Amino acid sequence: DQQVKQNSPSLSVQEGRISILNCDYTNSMFDYFLWYKKYPAEGPTFLISISSIKDKNEDGRFTVFLNKSAKHLSLHIVPSQPGDSAVYFCAGSGTYKYIFGTGTRLKVLA
Amino acid sequence: EAQVTQNPRYLITVTGKKLTVTCSQNMNHEYMSWYRQDPGLGLRQIYYSMNVEVTDKGDVPEGYKVSRKEKRNFPLILESPSPNQTSLYFCASSLADRGYGYTFGSGTRLTVV
């Protein structure tokens, strides 16, 4: 049972445009959702999180939106930069457990 | 520098030969966890620890052991490694069990032949 799903394995976006990464979940008990970025040969790096009681959280170029009724969250990156090219994981967290999605590889084209 | 340090970075071993992957954090975090990353499966939690001497199973604990005798260290032990444990392993720590982002180590690529 995959509780957190990232259905798009990859995404290509032109530099300066918006990147939208999507994530769906099935577990209603998650109380936080988080996004991580991963470069090759490095560990994932925490980007941004959102509480399940909110619908939007913004940090610089990164905004996460949460739609609880649809059990869907998305990460918007505006404007996209070549350095944003990486694999992005979403995760849901509950008591002592984080469940990660399978990741989306973002490529920002110069 | 705040960090999670894993060793070794790369390891090739033979089936059945016990091994330990070390993990240490310098941020005084209470919560630590081990993950494995496999193609198409994302990051799956192996074990986690809420504090010293308190550990519990994640989603894929079979074939692994952990211990948390000190707050900063959380070693992963493979008593009898098998080829299906060939994977990329990450240790991570956090201030709390939810809401706060993990700090991840750089990973250990393990190959069991």
Tab-separated table of C-alpha atoms in Angstrom:
chain	number	residue	atom	x	y	z
A	1	ASP	CA	0.000	0.000	0.000
A	2	GLN	CA	1.698	3.155	-1.218
A	3	GLN	CA	0.497	5.859	1.127
A	4	VAL	CA	2.338	8.661	-0.658
A	5	LYS	CA	2.434	8.723	-4.452
A	6	GLN	CA	4.333	10.839	-6.907
A	7	ASN	CA	2.911	9.786	-10.240
A	8	SER	CA	5.264	11.780	-12.453
A	9	PRO	CA	8.746	10.241	-12.504
A	10	SER	CA	10.179	13.216	-14.351
A	11	LEU	CA	9.467	16.799	-15.369
A	12	SER	CA	11.284	19.270	-17.625
A	13	VAL	CA	10.793	23.017	-17.349
A	14	GLN	CA	12.399	26.027	-18.986
A	15	GLU	CA	14.500	28.298	-16.803
A	16	GLY	CA	12.435	31.172	-15.412
A	17	ARG	CA	9.125	29.331	-15.716
A	18	ILE	CA	7.103	27.689	-12.970
A	19	SER	CA	7.778	24.096	-11.890
A	20	ILE	CA	4.859	22.235	-10.337
A	21	LEU	CA	5.511	18.939	-8.620
A	22	ASN	CA	2.564	16.875	-7.455
A	23	CYS	CA	1.987	14.385	-4.684
A	24	ASP	CA	-1.069	12.366	-3.624
A	25	TYR	CA	-1.601	10.592	-0.345
A	26	THR	CA	-4.059	8.117	1.110
A	27	ASN	CA	-3.362	8.306	4.850
A	28	SER	CA	-5.657	10.835	6.533
A	29	MET	CA	-3.602	10.600	9.737
A	30	PHE	CA	-0.635	12.516	8.368
A	31	ASP	CA	-0.328	15.785	10.255
A	32	TYR	CA	2.582	17.287	8.331
A	33	PHE	CA	3.765	17.096	4.766
A	34	LEU	CA	7.297	17.848	3.715
A	35	TRP	CA	9.301	18.265	0.526
A	36	TYR	CA	12.914	17.273	0.085
A	37	LYS	CA	15.382	17.848	-2.708
A	38	LYS	CA	18.099	15.342	-3.582
A	39	TYR	CA	21.189	15.817	-5.717
A	40	PRO	CA	23.197	12.796	-6.921
A	41	ALA	CA	25.666	11.404	-4.379
A	42	GLU	CA	24.134	13.480	-1.579
A	43	GLY	CA	21.497	12.913	1.057
A	44	PRO	CA	18.070	14.540	0.679
A	45	THR	CA	17.791	18.133	1.879
A	46	PHE	CA	14.700	19.465	3.606
A	47	LEU	CA	12.966	22.203	1.592
A	48	ILE	CA	9.620	23.147	3.042
A	49	SER	CA	6.800	21.695	5.113
A	50	ILE	CA	3.127	22.322	5.706
A	51	SER	CA	0.863	21.455	8.588
A	52	SER	CA	-2.281	19.523	7.724
A	53	ILE	CA	-4.368	22.357	9.167
A	54	LYS	CA	-3.048	24.824	6.591
A	55	ASP	CA	-3.529	25.025	2.852
A	56	LYS	CA	-0.471	27.022	1.829
A	57	ASN	CA	3.055	27.673	2.995
A	58	GLU	CA	5.564	29.860	1.236
A	59	ASP	CA	9.331	30.205	1.545
A	60	GLY	CA	11.045	32.341	-1.046
A	61	ARG	CA	10.682	30.728	-4.464
A	62	PHE	CA	9.022	27.641	-2.989
A	63	THR	CA	5.320	27.343	-2.161
A	64	VAL	CA	3.516	24.222	-1.055
A	65	PHE	CA	-0.236	23.875	-1.461
A	66	LEU	CA	-2.347	21.321	0.367
A	67	ASN	CA	-5.808	20.219	-0.727
A	68	LYS	CA	-7.053	17.944	2.038
A	69	SER	CA	-10.342	17.065	0.399
A	70	ALA	CA	-8.470	15.779	-2.658
A	71	LYS	CA	-5.585	14.401	-0.560
A	72	HIS	CA	-3.217	16.211	-2.832
A	73	LEU	CA	-0.266	18.513	-2.349
A	74	SER	CA	1.929	20.346	-4.779
A	75	LEU	CA	5.226	22.181	-4.716
A	76	HIS	CA	5.559	25.286	-6.877
A	77	ILE	CA	8.969	26.678	-7.725
A	78	VAL	CA	8.952	30.165	-9.237
A	79	PRO	CA	11.084	31.086	-11.066
A	80	SER	CA	12.807	27.806	-11.812
A	81	GLN	CA	16.599	27.861	-11.987
A	82	PRO	CA	19.079	25.332	-13.404
A	83	GLY	CA	20.306	24.651	-9.850
A	84	ASP	CA	16.834	23.358	-9.008
A	85	SER	CA	17.480	20.314	-11.196
A	86	ALA	CA	17.275	17.412	-8.745
A	87	VAL	CA	14.985	14.646	-7.526
A	88	TYR	CA	12.169	15.898	-5.309
A	89	PHE	CA	10.527	13.715	-2.689
A	90	CYS	CA	7.331	14.488	-0.854
A	91	ALA	CA	6.680	12.882	2.520
A	92	GLY	CA	3.833	12.594	4.981
A	93	SER	CA	4.561	12.448	8.676
A	94	GLY	CA	2.575	11.053	11.569
A	95	THR	CA	3.588	9.702	14.926
A	96	TYR	CA	7.271	8.774	14.585
A	97	LYS	CA	6.812	7.810	10.963
A	98	TYR	CA	7.689	9.514	7.737
A	99	ILE	CA	6.401	7.976	4.517
A	100	PHE	CA	8.150	9.129	1.375
A	101	GLY	CA	6.976	9.113	-2.207
A	102	THR	CA	9.074	7.629	-4.989
A	103	GLY	CA	10.368	10.987	-6.206
A	104	THR	CA	10.103	13.211	-9.285
A	105	ARG	CA	13.190	14.128	-11.253
A	106	LEU	CA	13.059	17.813	-12.215
A	107	LYS	CA	15.213	19.113	-15.027
A	108	VAL	CA	15.376	22.869	-15.523
A	109	LEU	CA	16.548	23.721	-19.010
A	110	ALA	CA	18.716	26.794	-19.513
B	1	GLU	CA	28.896	22.502	11.152
B	2	ALA	CA	25.599	20.765	11.912
B	3	GLN	CA	25.643	17.405	10.215
B	4	VAL	CA	24.868	13.708	10.148
B	5	THR	CA	27.924	11.591	9.428
B	6	GLN	CA	27.659	8.089	8.008
B	7	ASN	CA	30.469	5.631	7.466
B	8	PRO	CA	31.475	4.047	5.238
B	9	ARG	CA	30.284	5.780	2.066
B	10	TYR	CA	30.766	2.661	-0.015
B	11	LEU	CA	30.906	-0.978	1.048
B	12	ILE	CA	31.076	-4.243	-0.845
B	13	THR	CA	30.673	-7.353	1.247
B	14	VAL	CA	29.844	-11.031	0.931
B	15	THR	CA	26.647	-12.777	1.935
B	16	GLY	CA	26.538	-13.625	5.631
B	17	LYS	CA	29.401	-11.427	6.818
B	18	LYS	CA	28.168	-9.193	9.633
B	19	LEU	CA	28.593	-5.483	9.118
B	20	THR	CA	27.809	-2.202	10.850
B	21	VAL	CA	27.123	1.160	9.265
B	22	THR	CA	27.778	3.953	11.708
B	23	CYS	CA	25.764	7.148	12.042
B	24	SER	CA	26.504	10.134	14.239
B	25	GLN	CA	24.834	13.550	14.578
B	26	ASN	CA	26.122	16.665	16.327
B	27	MET	CA	22.845	18.582	16.674
B	28	ASN	CA	21.583	17.011	19.906
B	29	HIS	CA	18.560	15.671	18.020
B	30	GLU	CA	16.370	13.198	19.845
B	31	TYR	CA	14.874	11.549	16.794
B	32	MET	CA	16.963	9.414	14.421
B	33	SER	CA	16.026	7.105	11.615
B	34	TRP	CA	17.435	4.802	8.944
B	35	TYR	CA	16.135	4.648	5.387
B	36	ARG	CA	16.979	2.651	2.324
B	37	GLN	CA	16.514	3.968	-1.187
B	38	ASP	CA	15.820	1.597	-4.046
B	39	PRO	CA	14.909	2.407	-7.679
B	40	GLY	CA	11.172	2.922	-8.106
B	41	LEU	CA	10.524	2.495	-4.377
B	42	GLY	CA	11.658	5.811	-2.961
B	43	LEU	CA	12.884	6.037	0.622
B	44	ARG	CA	11.627	3.350	2.965
B	45	GLN	CA	12.043	3.528	6.726
B	46	ILE	CA	13.968	0.663	8.329
B	47	TYR	CA	14.120	1.634	12.017
B	48	TYR	CA	13.718	4.769	14.061
B	49	SER	CA	14.611	5.935	17.529
B	50	MET	CA	12.751	8.474	19.631
B	51	ASN	CA	15.526	8.807	22.213
B	52	VAL	CA	18.304	6.894	23.939
B	53	GLU	CA	17.404	3.224	24.397
B	54	VAL	CA	14.069	3.716	22.582
B	55	THR	CA	13.834	2.216	19.099
B	56	ASP	CA	11.079	0.793	16.920
B	57	LYS	CA	10.567	-0.845	13.557
B	58	GLY	CA	9.815	1.064	10.414
B	59	ASP	CA	8.322	-0.403	7.271
B	60	VAL	CA	11.183	-2.713	6.211
B	61	PRO	CA	13.010	-3.873	9.381
B	62	GLU	CA	13.667	-7.492	8.393
B	63	GLY	CA	17.363	-8.375	8.428
B	64	TYR	CA	18.435	-5.244	10.315
B	65	LYS	CA	19.176	-4.301	13.905
B	66	VAL	CA	19.841	-0.948	15.515
B	67	SER	CA	20.911	0.374	18.883
B	68	ARG	CA	20.800	3.788	20.540
B	69	LYS	CA	23.102	3.752	23.538
B	70	GLU	CA	24.057	7.398	23.164
B	71	LYS	CA	22.018	10.284	21.836
B	72	ARG	CA	24.415	11.110	19.016
B	73	ASN	CA	24.961	7.594	17.600
B	74	PHE	CA	22.561	5.263	15.813
B	75	PRO	CA	24.383	2.378	14.112
B	76	LEU	CA	22.685	0.042	11.631
B	77	ILE	CA	23.676	-3.607	11.962
B	78	LEU	CA	23.276	-6.302	9.342
B	79	GLU	CA	23.898	-9.581	11.160
B	80	SER	CA	23.834	-11.754	8.042
B	81	PRO	CA	23.634	-9.606	4.909
B	82	SER	CA	21.937	-10.951	1.814
B	83	PRO	CA	21.972	-9.693	-1.790
B	84	ASN	CA	18.469	-8.196	-1.409
B	85	GLN	CA	19.970	-5.761	1.088
B	86	THR	CA	22.063	-4.206	-1.666
B	87	SER	CA	20.849	-0.620	-1.536
B	88	LEU	CA	21.614	3.003	-0.759
B	89	TYR	CA	21.198	3.691	2.950
B	90	PHE	CA	20.565	7.014	4.636
B	91	CYS	CA	20.683	7.952	8.275
B	92	ALA	CA	18.715	11.006	9.357
B	93	SER	CA	18.025	12.989	12.497
B	94	SER	CA	15.424	15.523	13.531
B	95	LEU	CA	14.513	17.730	16.443
B	96	ALA	CA	11.159	15.984	16.760
B	97	ASP	CA	9.180	13.191	15.183
B	98	ARG	CA	6.990	15.359	12.979
B	99	GLY	CA	6.903	18.687	11.286
B	100	TYR	CA	10.606	19.345	11.528
B	101	GLY	CA	12.692	18.442	8.537
B	102	TYR	CA	15.189	15.668	8.714
B	103	THR	CA	18.884	16.271	8.325
B	104	PHE	CA	20.217	13.416	6.235
B	105	GLY	CA	23.654	11.911	6.011
B	106	SER	CA	25.374	11.583	2.645
B	107	GLY	CA	24.458	7.927	2.279
B	108	THR	CA	26.132	4.521	2.284
B	109	ARG	CA	26.043	2.477	-0.882
B	110	LEU	CA	26.086	-1.180	0.125
B	111	THR	CA	26.604	-4.068	-2.266
B	112	VAL	CA	26.181	-7.630	-1.007
B	113	VAL	CA	27.534	-10.319	-3.340
